[in-house]
Amino acid sequence: MVGYKFCEKLRAKTTEEHIDITVFGEEPWPAYDRVHLSAYFSGSTAKDLMMAPRSWYEENNIDLHTNELIVQINREDKQVITHTGVDYTYDKLIIATGSGAFVPPINGVDKKGVFVYRTLEDLDAILDYSKKAKSAAVIGGGLLGLEAAKAVLDMNLAAHVVEFAPRLMPRQLDEAGSSILQGKLEALGINILLSKNTQKITGNGKLTGLEFTDGSKLETDMLIISAGIKPRDELAAECGLATAARGGVIVNEFLQTEDPDIYAIGEAASYKEMVYGLVAPGYEMASQVVNQIVNDEVKPFMGFDMSTKLKLIGVDVASFGDPFGQIEPTIPIVYENKNSGIYKRINISTDGKRLVGGILVGEASAYNMLLQMTQNKMPLPPEPEDLILGARGGKEAAGAGVENLPDEAQICSCENVTKGDICKIITEDGVSKVDEIKACTKAGTGCGGCMPMVNDLLKYQLKAMGRAVKNVLCEHFEYSRQELLDIVKIKKIKTFDSLLDEVGQGDGCETCKPAVASILSSTWNELITEQDTIQDTNDRFLANIQRGGTYSVVPRIPGGEITPEKLIVIGEVAKKYKLYTKITGGQRIDMFGARVDLLPDIWEELINAGFESGHAYGKSLRTVKSCVGSTWCRYGVQDSVSFAIQVEERYRGLRSPHKLKGAVSGCIRECAEAQSKDFGIIATEKGWNLYICGNGGSKPQHALLLINDVDTETCLKFIDRFLMFYIRTAEPLTRTATWLNKLEGGLDYVRDVVVNDSLGIGEELEREMQFMIDTYSCEWKDVVNNPALRAKFKHFVNADVEDPSLKWTDMRGQKIPAAW
């Protein structure tokens, strides 16, 4: 298979006018698919298994010699000699001889009825002998042995699997996973014998059974040995090339043997004492040798991930990354359901941030995404068990989808096809079917394990190219939030009642009223208290209601920078009104316990001292956190404090579908935690990197890089566009992270709109943001200076008295609400 793949890749890059290719094979057929040999027992023919017909070699001017065994390599004269005595010269020699079956030195192994499971000729011999047999045993409980056991079942014979280790598939599965697999195989009628060392094959010229070292016996008519592989390195050894102790021609990172004109690839090669028994690493080896021969971009072979997913006798089995958690300390999370025959294990890093590896038995649909998370070090969901249990209790599905994979993520390991490769042919070449993807990229033509992810990528990319989904806000408006925002803007509607009369029905509800209030504020930036009857409690009183029924007071402190004089005012106000004070994680000072009737008085003092509303109560910009940056820090490369203040003052009061948080870090040490914010800015030597759509909370998500190394003006321009685009298109109460996850096209689409201005609305979004900036006024200042608005702040509509139900208790010298 690897030899064929080498020919295919070489011909794709050069013609016969430049390079002559000659292929020798000792078998009578051209290269065929050894991965799916078991299909031969269920009806597939040799022709079905061919990697390519003989005509392909002729069409590509490849001189194919089958039934011709190379018996000697003459390195001095650069010749190979066949078993017929004919010699052929070469400039470069590729040893792709694969491997043979490893046959343990068992007494009686030469008896009639003993077979190996390696070639089509082996399979023909097994099929022929099975016609006069009733049972067959397989030595080997690994991948190859269980494939052979499937063949035994397909031949309608009683099947036995004999394994030396105490569990099946010991290199891929732990004890619990192996136990589940064993139960499934036994349910199919396969007899599993573990911890069995075969001592003797009994019979007089023809086998009749097996004897084990523990004294037990097994009667059987046939024996198939599938206990591992042995690299075919005898040619290399004979001509003086170094071979590894455990077999295989020793190669360097460029797949060269000791002779620079001789390469070894596939199972014949040993790199750092490792022989790779899967097709994917063999194909990668073939690619790298081709690149060297045609002087293309050469990438050294540094080993290969041995993760694999197979369907063994109808049972999904997969292992990925570090399945046993042995390479580094890990914490295993295990789900085991013996009733349904499902076992899932994931190993997460001790800091809880990364997926390191895992095992899946019985149900492996998540394999591709889990493998990508492992290989690309993608962040874990807040509850990592969601990865194997799925979403529970009405939560959204955990884990990232294909849209969040980097472009370089390897989707098809057999053919080294990346996400970017697949997305490119869909967007640029108009490919819209899975078969077309397979034809263009070869993805899915190897083991086929990548096909679920190829399908997901196709759906994702097609959606990203424009398929719309109709959303309805509620029963009172047959429009989505985005559509209502456009109606409000085009028809210049400024009240909820006007919108209801124009395009709605009924009187509205608790769903549409706050949503429309947000739309009106995001469009016209008018005082929110003028339409207080459609606001949530927090917006109605411009403060967060707290436990016990009192409210919080949170002045804005841009960038966390505050003068001593302002600190004194906060202290004096808190002391005068007996407010509980706390410094927050967002570089502000919260004051709790304010009665609603005292809020205007408290804010009057704060506003007179130069403070303004911090909008801690609103679906709007909260804070723009900063480190001290180059102003004080010896690591800082930009003035993060000044920029954070500029950003916070630019977007203060901006109403949006959900709260917004930002941060500015002065260097890549990221002390402001910018990548956990709705928009985050990180200083570089050349300017700023802009990240978007991160958030903390119950489902933390890292922000993603939108653009890097931009100047201050450009950074602000893209934030303007991003925020206004989010405000235009997000559903009510949807954070930027969730909005991006659900947005058709994901980050690529946002980048196209915001950075590349693909919709031609960039300047319009900037104008809309400038309107919000120009029309900003502090809500609390307006209330303090307006007697009519100020009069609304009282506990009872018909009496000017305080709430008599308020109760307090003491904690560390400050008041807190009494227990309910």
PDB file of C-alpha atoms in Angstrom, residues 164-392:
ATOM      1  CA  PHE A 164      -0.896 -14.401  25.628  1.00  0.00           C
ATOM      2  CA  ALA A 165      -1.689 -11.189  27.544  1.00  0.00           C
ATOM      3  CA  PRO A 166      -4.367 -11.024  30.260  1.00  0.00           C
ATOM      4  CA  ARG A 167      -6.613  -8.852  28.039  1.00  0.00           C
ATOM      5  CA  LEU A 168      -7.538  -8.276  24.408  1.00  0.00           C
ATOM      6  CA  MET A 169      -5.840  -5.514  22.436  1.00  0.00           C
ATOM      7  CA  PRO A 170      -3.356  -4.810  25.236  1.00  0.00           C
ATOM      8  CA  ARG A 171      -1.606  -2.035  23.265  1.00  0.00           C
ATOM      9  CA  GLN A 172      -4.800  -0.051  22.709  1.00  0.00           C
ATOM     10  CA  LEU A 173      -7.208  -0.852  25.558  1.00  0.00           C
ATOM     11  CA  ASP A 174      -7.046  -0.852  29.332  1.00  0.00           C
ATOM     12  CA  GLU A 175      -8.496  -3.670  31.407  1.00  0.00           C
ATOM     13  CA  ALA A 176     -12.008  -2.232  31.646  1.00  0.00           C
ATOM     14  CA  GLY A 177     -12.237  -1.395  27.935  1.00  0.00           C
ATOM     15  CA  SER A 178     -10.907  -4.805  27.008  1.00  0.00           C
ATOM     16  CA  SER A 179     -13.471  -6.459  29.283  1.00  0.00           C
ATOM     17  CA  ILE A 180     -16.319  -4.658  27.477  1.00  0.00           C
ATOM     18  CA  LEU A 181     -14.916  -5.708  24.103  1.00  0.00           C
ATOM     19  CA  GLN A 182     -14.535  -9.277  25.296  1.00  0.00           C
ATOM     20  CA  GLY A 183     -18.155  -9.370  26.402  1.00  0.00           C
ATOM     21  CA  LYS A 184     -19.323  -8.173  22.992  1.00  0.00           C
ATOM     22  CA  LEU A 185     -17.204 -10.731  21.151  1.00  0.00           C
ATOM     23  CA  GLU A 186     -18.342 -13.555  23.401  1.00  0.00           C
ATOM     24  CA  ALA A 187     -21.944 -12.527  22.717  1.00  0.00           C
ATOM     25  CA  LEU A 188     -21.178 -13.163  19.052  1.00  0.00           C
ATOM     26  CA  GLY A 189     -20.076 -16.674  19.913  1.00  0.00           C
ATOM     27  CA  ILE A 190     -16.300 -16.181  19.933  1.00  0.00           C
ATOM     28  CA  ASN A 191     -14.503 -18.150  22.649  1.00  0.00           C
ATOM     29  CA  ILE A 192     -11.847 -15.909  24.265  1.00  0.00           C
ATOM     30  CA  LEU A 193      -8.869 -17.521  26.016  1.00  0.00           C
ATOM     31  CA  LEU A 194      -6.613 -15.045  27.832  1.00  0.00           C
ATOM     32  CA  SER A 195      -3.220 -15.488  29.506  1.00  0.00           C
ATOM     33  CA  LYS A 196      -2.575 -18.506  27.303  1.00  0.00           C
ATOM     34  CA  ASN A 197       0.930 -19.372  26.120  1.00  0.00           C
ATOM     35  CA  THR A 198       0.740 -21.943  23.322  1.00  0.00           C
ATOM     36  CA  GLN A 199       3.333 -24.640  23.927  1.00  0.00           C
ATOM     37  CA  LYS A 200       2.506 -27.176  21.244  1.00  0.00           C
ATOM     38  CA  ILE A 201       0.388 -27.662  18.151  1.00  0.00           C
ATOM     39  CA  THR A 202      -0.869 -31.229  18.307  1.00  0.00           C
ATOM     40  CA  GLY A 203      -1.692 -33.680  15.528  1.00  0.00           C
ATOM     41  CA  ASN A 204      -0.007 -36.230  13.307  1.00  0.00           C
ATOM     42  CA  GLY A 205       1.020 -34.091  10.330  1.00  0.00           C
ATOM     43  CA  LYS A 206      -2.305 -32.294  10.497  1.00  0.00           C
ATOM     44  CA  LEU A 207      -3.201 -30.164  13.470  1.00  0.00           C
ATOM     45  CA  THR A 208      -5.912 -31.339  15.839  1.00  0.00           C
ATOM     46  CA  GLY A 209      -5.511 -28.859  18.668  1.00  0.00           C
ATOM     47  CA  LEU A 210      -3.359 -26.679  20.907  1.00  0.00           C
ATOM     48  CA  GLU A 211      -1.646 -27.381  24.220  1.00  0.00           C
ATOM     49  CA  PHE A 212      -0.860 -24.506  26.595  1.00  0.00           C
ATOM     50  CA  THR A 213       1.859 -24.124  29.210  1.00  0.00           C
ATOM     51  CA  ASP A 214      -0.727 -24.159  32.020  1.00  0.00           C
ATOM     52  CA  GLY A 215      -1.692 -27.724  31.006  1.00  0.00           C
ATOM     53  CA  SER A 216      -5.006 -26.851  29.347  1.00  0.00           C
ATOM     54  CA  LYS A 217      -5.886 -27.840  25.773  1.00  0.00           C
ATOM     55  CA  LEU A 218      -8.064 -26.658  22.920  1.00  0.00           C
ATOM     56  CA  GLU A 219      -9.358 -28.838  20.108  1.00  0.00           C
ATOM     57  CA  THR A 220      -9.591 -27.114  16.736  1.00  0.00           C
ATOM     58  CA  ASP A 221      -9.457 -27.938  13.018  1.00  0.00           C
ATOM     59  CA  MET A 222      -7.562 -24.849  11.870  1.00  0.00           C
ATOM     60  CA  LEU A 223      -5.110 -22.368  13.304  1.00  0.00           C
ATOM     61  CA  ILE A 224      -4.528 -18.814  12.073  1.00  0.00           C
ATOM     62  CA  ILE A 225      -1.458 -17.113  13.509  1.00  0.00           C
ATOM     63  CA  SER A 226      -1.901 -13.354  13.721  1.00  0.00           C
ATOM     64  CA  ALA A 227       0.378 -12.485  16.577  1.00  0.00           C
ATOM     65  CA  GLY A 228       2.087  -9.449  15.126  1.00  0.00           C
ATOM     66  CA  ILE A 229       4.333  -8.411  12.268  1.00  0.00           C
ATOM     67  CA  LYS A 230       7.988  -8.758  11.338  1.00  0.00           C
ATOM     68  CA  PRO A 231       9.435  -6.064   9.068  1.00  0.00           C
ATOM     69  CA  ARG A 232      10.736  -7.366   5.745  1.00  0.00           C
ATOM     70  CA  ASP A 233      14.280  -6.070   6.218  1.00  0.00           C
ATOM     71  CA  GLU A 234      16.250  -9.087   4.961  1.00  0.00           C
ATOM     72  CA  LEU A 235      17.265  -7.409   1.680  1.00  0.00           C
ATOM     73  CA  ALA A 236      18.621  -4.403   3.525  1.00  0.00           C
ATOM     74  CA  ALA A 237      20.510  -6.543   6.019  1.00  0.00           C
ATOM     75  CA  GLU A 238      22.007  -8.654   3.249  1.00  0.00           C
ATOM     76  CA  CYS A 239      23.490  -5.594   1.530  1.00  0.00           C
ATOM     77  CA  GLY A 240      24.956  -4.221   4.753  1.00  0.00           C
ATOM     78  CA  LEU A 241      22.367  -1.628   5.740  1.00  0.00           C
ATOM     79  CA  ALA A 242      21.743  -1.288   9.470  1.00  0.00           C
ATOM     80  CA  THR A 243      18.605  -2.880  10.881  1.00  0.00           C
ATOM     81  CA  ALA A 244      16.986  -2.400  14.288  1.00  0.00           C
ATOM     82  CA  ALA A 245      17.138  -5.003  17.031  1.00  0.00           C
ATOM     83  CA  ARG A 246      13.383  -5.529  16.815  1.00  0.00           C
ATOM     84  CA  GLY A 247      13.409  -5.453  13.028  1.00  0.00           C
ATOM     85  CA  GLY A 248      13.149  -2.771  10.388  1.00  0.00           C
ATOM     86  CA  VAL A 249      15.640  -0.856   8.252  1.00  0.00           C
ATOM     87  CA  ILE A 250      17.071   1.976  10.331  1.00  0.00           C
ATOM     88  CA  VAL A 251      16.267   5.386   8.803  1.00  0.00           C
ATOM     89  CA  ASN A 252      16.901   8.997   9.763  1.00  0.00           C
ATOM     90  CA  GLU A 253      14.298  11.762   9.916  1.00  0.00           C
ATOM     91  CA  PHE A 254      14.430  12.004   6.110  1.00  0.00           C
ATOM     92  CA  LEU A 255      13.714   8.264   5.759  1.00  0.00           C
ATOM     93  CA  GLN A 256      17.245   7.672   4.446  1.00  0.00           C
ATOM     94  CA  THR A 257      19.129   4.518   5.319  1.00  0.00           C
ATOM     95  CA  GLU A 258      22.911   4.522   5.819  1.00  0.00           C
ATOM     96  CA  ASP A 259      23.067   4.804   2.041  1.00  0.00           C
ATOM     97  CA  PRO A 260      21.727   8.292   1.104  1.00  0.00           C
ATOM     98  CA  ASP A 261      20.343   6.947  -2.192  1.00  0.00           C
ATOM     99  CA  ILE A 262      18.290   4.248  -0.477  1.00  0.00           C
ATOM    100  CA  TYR A 263      15.127   5.082   1.448  1.00  0.00           C
ATOM    101  CA  ALA A 264      12.860   2.826   3.497  1.00  0.00           C
ATOM    102  CA  ILE A 265       9.180   3.603   4.091  1.00  0.00           C
ATOM    103  CA  GLY A 266       6.191   1.928   5.703  1.00  0.00           C
ATOM    104  CA  GLU A 267       6.469  -1.117   7.951  1.00  0.00           C
ATOM    105  CA  ALA A 268       9.896  -1.946   6.530  1.00  0.00           C
ATOM    106  CA  ALA A 269      11.384   1.180   8.173  1.00  0.00           C
ATOM    107  CA  SER A 270      12.444   1.661  11.770  1.00  0.00           C
ATOM    108  CA  TYR A 271      12.689   5.246  13.002  1.00  0.00           C
ATOM    109  CA  LYS A 272      14.096   5.644  16.502  1.00  0.00           C
ATOM    110  CA  GLU A 273      13.428   1.960  17.250  1.00  0.00           C
ATOM    111  CA  MET A 274       9.795   2.357  16.204  1.00  0.00           C
ATOM    112  CA  VAL A 275       8.049   0.470  13.404  1.00  0.00           C
ATOM    113  CA  TYR A 276       4.771   2.092  12.359  1.00  0.00           C
ATOM    114  CA  GLY A 277       2.138  -0.545  11.581  1.00  0.00           C
ATOM    115  CA  LEU A 278      -0.603   1.795  10.294  1.00  0.00           C
ATOM    116  CA  VAL A 279      -1.105   3.122   6.781  1.00  0.00           C
ATOM    117  CA  ALA A 280      -1.227   6.807   7.769  1.00  0.00           C
ATOM    118  CA  PRO A 281       2.413   7.085   8.902  1.00  0.00           C
ATOM    119  CA  GLY A 282       3.462   5.021   5.869  1.00  0.00           C
ATOM    120  CA  TYR A 283       1.689   7.427   3.549  1.00  0.00           C
ATOM    121  CA  GLU A 284       3.332  10.365   5.296  1.00  0.00           C
ATOM    122  CA  MET A 285       6.731   8.709   4.810  1.00  0.00           C
ATOM    123  CA  ALA A 286       5.953   8.257   1.117  1.00  0.00           C
ATOM    124  CA  SER A 287       5.042  11.947   0.789  1.00  0.00           C
ATOM    125  CA  GLN A 288       8.250  13.134   2.399  1.00  0.00           C
ATOM    126  CA  VAL A 289      10.485  10.963   0.221  1.00  0.00           C
ATOM    127  CA  VAL A 290       8.632  12.176  -2.896  1.00  0.00           C
ATOM    128  CA  ASN A 291       9.215  15.773  -1.798  1.00  0.00           C
ATOM    129  CA  GLN A 292      12.932  15.127  -1.488  1.00  0.00           C
ATOM    130  CA  ILE A 293      13.177  13.489  -4.905  1.00  0.00           C
ATOM    131  CA  VAL A 294      11.401  16.368  -6.679  1.00  0.00           C
ATOM    132  CA  ASN A 295      13.071  19.058  -4.520  1.00  0.00           C
ATOM    133  CA  ASP A 296       9.746  20.165  -3.075  1.00  0.00           C
ATOM    134  CA  GLU A 297       9.226  21.447   0.464  1.00  0.00           C
ATOM    135  CA  VAL A 298      10.858  18.848   2.698  1.00  0.00           C
ATOM    136  CA  LYS A 299       9.537  18.219   6.189  1.00  0.00           C
ATOM    137  CA  PRO A 300      11.431  15.757   8.407  1.00  0.00           C
ATOM    138  CA  PHE A 301       9.547  12.720   9.666  1.00  0.00           C
ATOM    139  CA  MET A 302       9.526  13.097  13.440  1.00  0.00           C
ATOM    140  CA  GLY A 303       7.289  10.173  14.334  1.00  0.00           C
ATOM    141  CA  PHE A 304       3.563   9.814  13.974  1.00  0.00           C
ATOM    142  CA  ASP A 305       0.468   9.697  16.135  1.00  0.00           C
ATOM    143  CA  MET A 306      -0.719   6.082  16.433  1.00  0.00           C
ATOM    144  CA  SER A 307      -4.306   6.891  17.326  1.00  0.00           C
ATOM    145  CA  THR A 308      -6.715   4.600  15.544  1.00  0.00           C
ATOM    146  CA  LYS A 309     -10.410   3.863  15.168  1.00  0.00           C
ATOM    147  CA  LEU A 310     -11.633   0.541  13.855  1.00  0.00           C
ATOM    148  CA  LYS A 311     -14.815  -1.431  13.629  1.00  0.00           C
ATOM    149  CA  LEU A 312     -13.829  -4.898  14.809  1.00  0.00           C
ATOM    150  CA  ILE A 313     -16.472  -7.516  14.144  1.00  0.00           C
ATOM    151  CA  GLY A 314     -19.132  -4.813  14.259  1.00  0.00           C
ATOM    152  CA  VAL A 315     -17.770  -3.219  17.440  1.00  0.00           C
ATOM    153  CA  ASP A 316     -16.359   0.327  17.439  1.00  0.00           C
ATOM    154  CA  VAL A 317     -12.941   0.433  19.059  1.00  0.00           C
ATOM    155  CA  ALA A 318     -10.724   3.518  19.251  1.00  0.00           C
ATOM    156  CA  SER A 319      -7.727   4.769  21.156  1.00  0.00           C
ATOM    157  CA  PHE A 320      -6.108   8.165  20.774  1.00  0.00           C
ATOM    158  CA  GLY A 321      -3.287  10.234  22.153  1.00  0.00           C
ATOM    159  CA  ASP A 322      -1.960   8.676  25.348  1.00  0.00           C
ATOM    160  CA  PRO A 323      -4.686   6.073  25.988  1.00  0.00           C
ATOM    161  CA  PHE A 324      -3.285   4.861  29.298  1.00  0.00           C
ATOM    162  CA  GLY A 325      -2.153   8.232  30.677  1.00  0.00           C
ATOM    163  CA  GLN A 326       1.434   7.078  30.982  1.00  0.00           C
ATOM    164  CA  ILE A 327       3.392   9.757  29.116  1.00  0.00           C
ATOM    165  CA  GLU A 328       2.511  12.483  31.614  1.00  0.00           C
ATOM    166  CA  PRO A 329       0.496  12.599  34.843  1.00  0.00           C
ATOM    167  CA  THR A 330      -3.218  12.643  34.003  1.00  0.00           C
ATOM    168  CA  ILE A 331      -6.625  12.359  35.616  1.00  0.00           C
ATOM    169  CA  PRO A 332      -8.856   9.703  34.023  1.00  0.00           C
ATOM    170  CA  ILE A 333     -12.605  10.182  33.590  1.00  0.00           C
ATOM    171  CA  VAL A 334     -14.403   6.917  32.875  1.00  0.00           C
ATOM    172  CA  TYR A 335     -17.901   5.961  31.751  1.00  0.00           C
ATOM    173  CA  GLU A 336     -18.721   2.255  31.745  1.00  0.00           C
ATOM    174  CA  ASN A 337     -22.069   0.701  30.855  1.00  0.00           C
ATOM    175  CA  LYS A 338     -21.844  -3.067  30.827  1.00  0.00           C
ATOM    176  CA  ASN A 339     -25.516  -3.375  29.964  1.00  0.00           C
ATOM    177  CA  SER A 340     -25.124  -1.572  26.628  1.00  0.00           C
ATOM    178  CA  GLY A 341     -21.517  -2.601  26.122  1.00  0.00           C
ATOM    179  CA  ILE A 342     -20.053   0.907  26.079  1.00  0.00           C
ATOM    180  CA  TYR A 343     -16.799   2.015  27.670  1.00  0.00           C
ATOM    181  CA  LYS A 344     -15.334   5.495  27.377  1.00  0.00           C
ATOM    182  CA  ARG A 345     -12.255   6.876  29.053  1.00  0.00           C
ATOM    183  CA  ILE A 346     -10.602  10.241  28.643  1.00  0.00           C
ATOM    184  CA  ASN A 347      -7.366  11.325  30.282  1.00  0.00           C
ATOM    185  CA  ILE A 348      -7.117  15.013  31.093  1.00  0.00           C
ATOM    186  CA  SER A 349      -4.034  16.933  32.213  1.00  0.00           C
ATOM    187  CA  THR A 350      -3.671  17.494  35.942  1.00  0.00           C
ATOM    188  CA  ASP A 351      -4.378  21.217  35.498  1.00  0.00           C
ATOM    189  CA  GLY A 352      -7.723  20.295  33.871  1.00  0.00           C
ATOM    190  CA  LYS A 353      -7.009  22.265  30.709  1.00  0.00           C
ATOM    191  CA  ARG A 354      -6.105  19.668  28.062  1.00  0.00           C
ATOM    192  CA  LEU A 355      -7.267  16.348  26.710  1.00  0.00           C
ATOM    193  CA  VAL A 356      -4.287  13.993  26.649  1.00  0.00           C
ATOM    194  CA  GLY A 357      -5.784  10.772  25.295  1.00  0.00           C
ATOM    195  CA  GLY A 358      -8.465   8.170  25.731  1.00  0.00           C
ATOM    196  CA  ILE A 359     -10.195   4.916  24.862  1.00  0.00           C
ATOM    197  CA  LEU A 360     -13.608   4.273  23.299  1.00  0.00           C
ATOM    198  CA  VAL A 361     -15.294   0.874  23.006  1.00  0.00           C
ATOM    199  CA  GLY A 362     -18.790   0.168  21.704  1.00  0.00           C
ATOM    200  CA  GLU A 363     -19.543   3.772  20.699  1.00  0.00           C
ATOM    201  CA  ALA A 364     -16.850   5.915  19.128  1.00  0.00           C
ATOM    202  CA  SER A 365     -18.719   8.651  17.237  1.00  0.00           C
ATOM    203  CA  ALA A 366     -16.796  11.335  19.161  1.00  0.00           C
ATOM    204  CA  TYR A 367     -13.403   9.897  18.202  1.00  0.00           C
ATOM    205  CA  ASN A 368     -12.523  12.368  15.450  1.00  0.00           C
ATOM    206  CA  MET A 369     -13.311  15.443  17.522  1.00  0.00           C
ATOM    207  CA  LEU A 370     -11.566  14.055  20.613  1.00  0.00           C
ATOM    208  CA  LEU A 371      -8.492  13.300  18.522  1.00  0.00           C
ATOM    209  CA  GLN A 372      -8.496  16.851  17.157  1.00  0.00           C
ATOM    210  CA  MET A 373      -8.822  18.282  20.664  1.00  0.00           C
ATOM    211  CA  THR A 374      -5.839  16.183  21.727  1.00  0.00           C
ATOM    212  CA  GLN A 375      -3.643  17.008  18.748  1.00  0.00           C
ATOM    213  CA  ASN A 376      -4.469  20.730  18.679  1.00  0.00           C
ATOM    214  CA  LYS A 377      -4.426  21.206  22.471  1.00  0.00           C
ATOM    215  CA  MET A 378      -7.902  22.707  22.345  1.00  0.00           C
ATOM    216  CA  PRO A 379      -9.379  23.885  25.692  1.00  0.00           C
ATOM    217  CA  LEU A 380     -11.655  21.538  27.587  1.00  0.00           C
ATOM    218  CA  PRO A 381     -15.269  22.410  28.395  1.00  0.00           C
ATOM    219  CA  PRO A 382     -15.921  23.364  32.044  1.00  0.00           C
ATOM    220  CA  GLU A 383     -17.220  19.851  32.678  1.00  0.00           C
ATOM    221  CA  PRO A 384     -14.857  17.570  30.711  1.00  0.00           C
ATOM    222  CA  GLU A 385     -17.106  14.553  31.272  1.00  0.00           C
ATOM    223  CA  ASP A 386     -19.497  16.148  28.756  1.00  0.00           C
ATOM    224  CA  LEU A 387     -17.075  14.974  26.066  1.00  0.00           C
ATOM    225  CA  ILE A 388     -18.050  11.359  26.653  1.00  0.00           C
ATOM    226  CA  LEU A 389     -21.463  11.718  28.299  1.00  0.00           C
ATOM    227  CA  GLY A 390     -22.865  14.429  26.050  1.00  0.00           C
ATOM    228  CA  ALA A 391     -24.909  17.427  27.156  1.00  0.00           C
ATOM    229  CA  ARG A 392     -27.151  16.809  30.146  1.00  0.00           C
TER     230      ARG A 392
END
